[in-house]
Amino acid sequence: MIIDYVLGAAVTVVVLAYLAYALLRPERF
């Protein structure tokens, strides 16, 4: 069960990081 929580947290971090990068670097999108 803990692996599911770890994977979910990792996916959330990656998605949030990508969204933050897209907001900080709008000229690349």
mmCIF file of C-alpha atoms in Angstrom:
data_model
loop_
_atom_site.group_PDB
_atom_site.id
_atom_site.type_symbol
_atom_site.label_atom_id
_atom_site.label_comp_id
_atom_site.label_asym_id
_atom_site.label_seq_id
_atom_site.Cartn_x
_atom_site.Cartn_y
_atom_site.Cartn_z
ATOM 1 C CA MET A 1 0.000 0.000 0.000
ATOM 2 C CA ILE A 2 2.846 2.389 0.800
ATOM 3 C CA ILE A 3 4.204 2.091 -2.739
ATOM 4 C CA ASP A 4 0.926 3.417 -4.118
ATOM 5 C CA TYR A 5 1.192 6.455 -1.840
ATOM 6 C CA VAL A 6 4.801 7.058 -2.888
ATOM 7 C CA LEU A 7 3.947 6.788 -6.590
ATOM 8 C CA GLY A 8 0.964 9.108 -6.175
ATOM 9 C CA ALA A 9 3.074 11.681 -4.348
ATOM 10 C CA ALA A 10 5.810 11.472 -7.002
ATOM 11 C CA VAL A 11 3.300 12.002 -9.823
ATOM 12 C CA THR A 12 1.783 14.972 -7.983
ATOM 13 C CA VAL A 13 5.206 16.572 -7.500
ATOM 14 C CA VAL A 14 6.111 16.086 -11.170
ATOM 15 C CA VAL A 15 2.807 17.558 -12.370
ATOM 16 C CA LEU A 16 3.078 20.563 -10.038
ATOM 17 C CA ALA A 17 6.696 21.140 -11.100
ATOM 18 C CA TYR A 18 5.692 21.008 -14.781
ATOM 19 C CA LEU A 19 2.838 23.463 -14.236
ATOM 20 C CA ALA A 20 5.111 25.837 -12.307
ATOM 21 C CA TYR A 21 7.722 25.624 -15.085
ATOM 22 C CA ALA A 22 5.059 26.324 -17.715
ATOM 23 C CA LEU A 23 3.928 29.402 -15.776
ATOM 24 C CA LEU A 24 7.489 30.673 -15.282
ATOM 25 C CA ARG A 25 8.536 30.013 -18.893
ATOM 26 C CA PRO A 26 5.449 30.865 -21.006
ATOM 27 C CA GLU A 27 7.539 31.724 -24.065
ATOM 28 C CA ARG A 28 8.353 28.034 -24.554
ATOM 29 C CA PHE A 29 4.677 26.981 -24.835
#
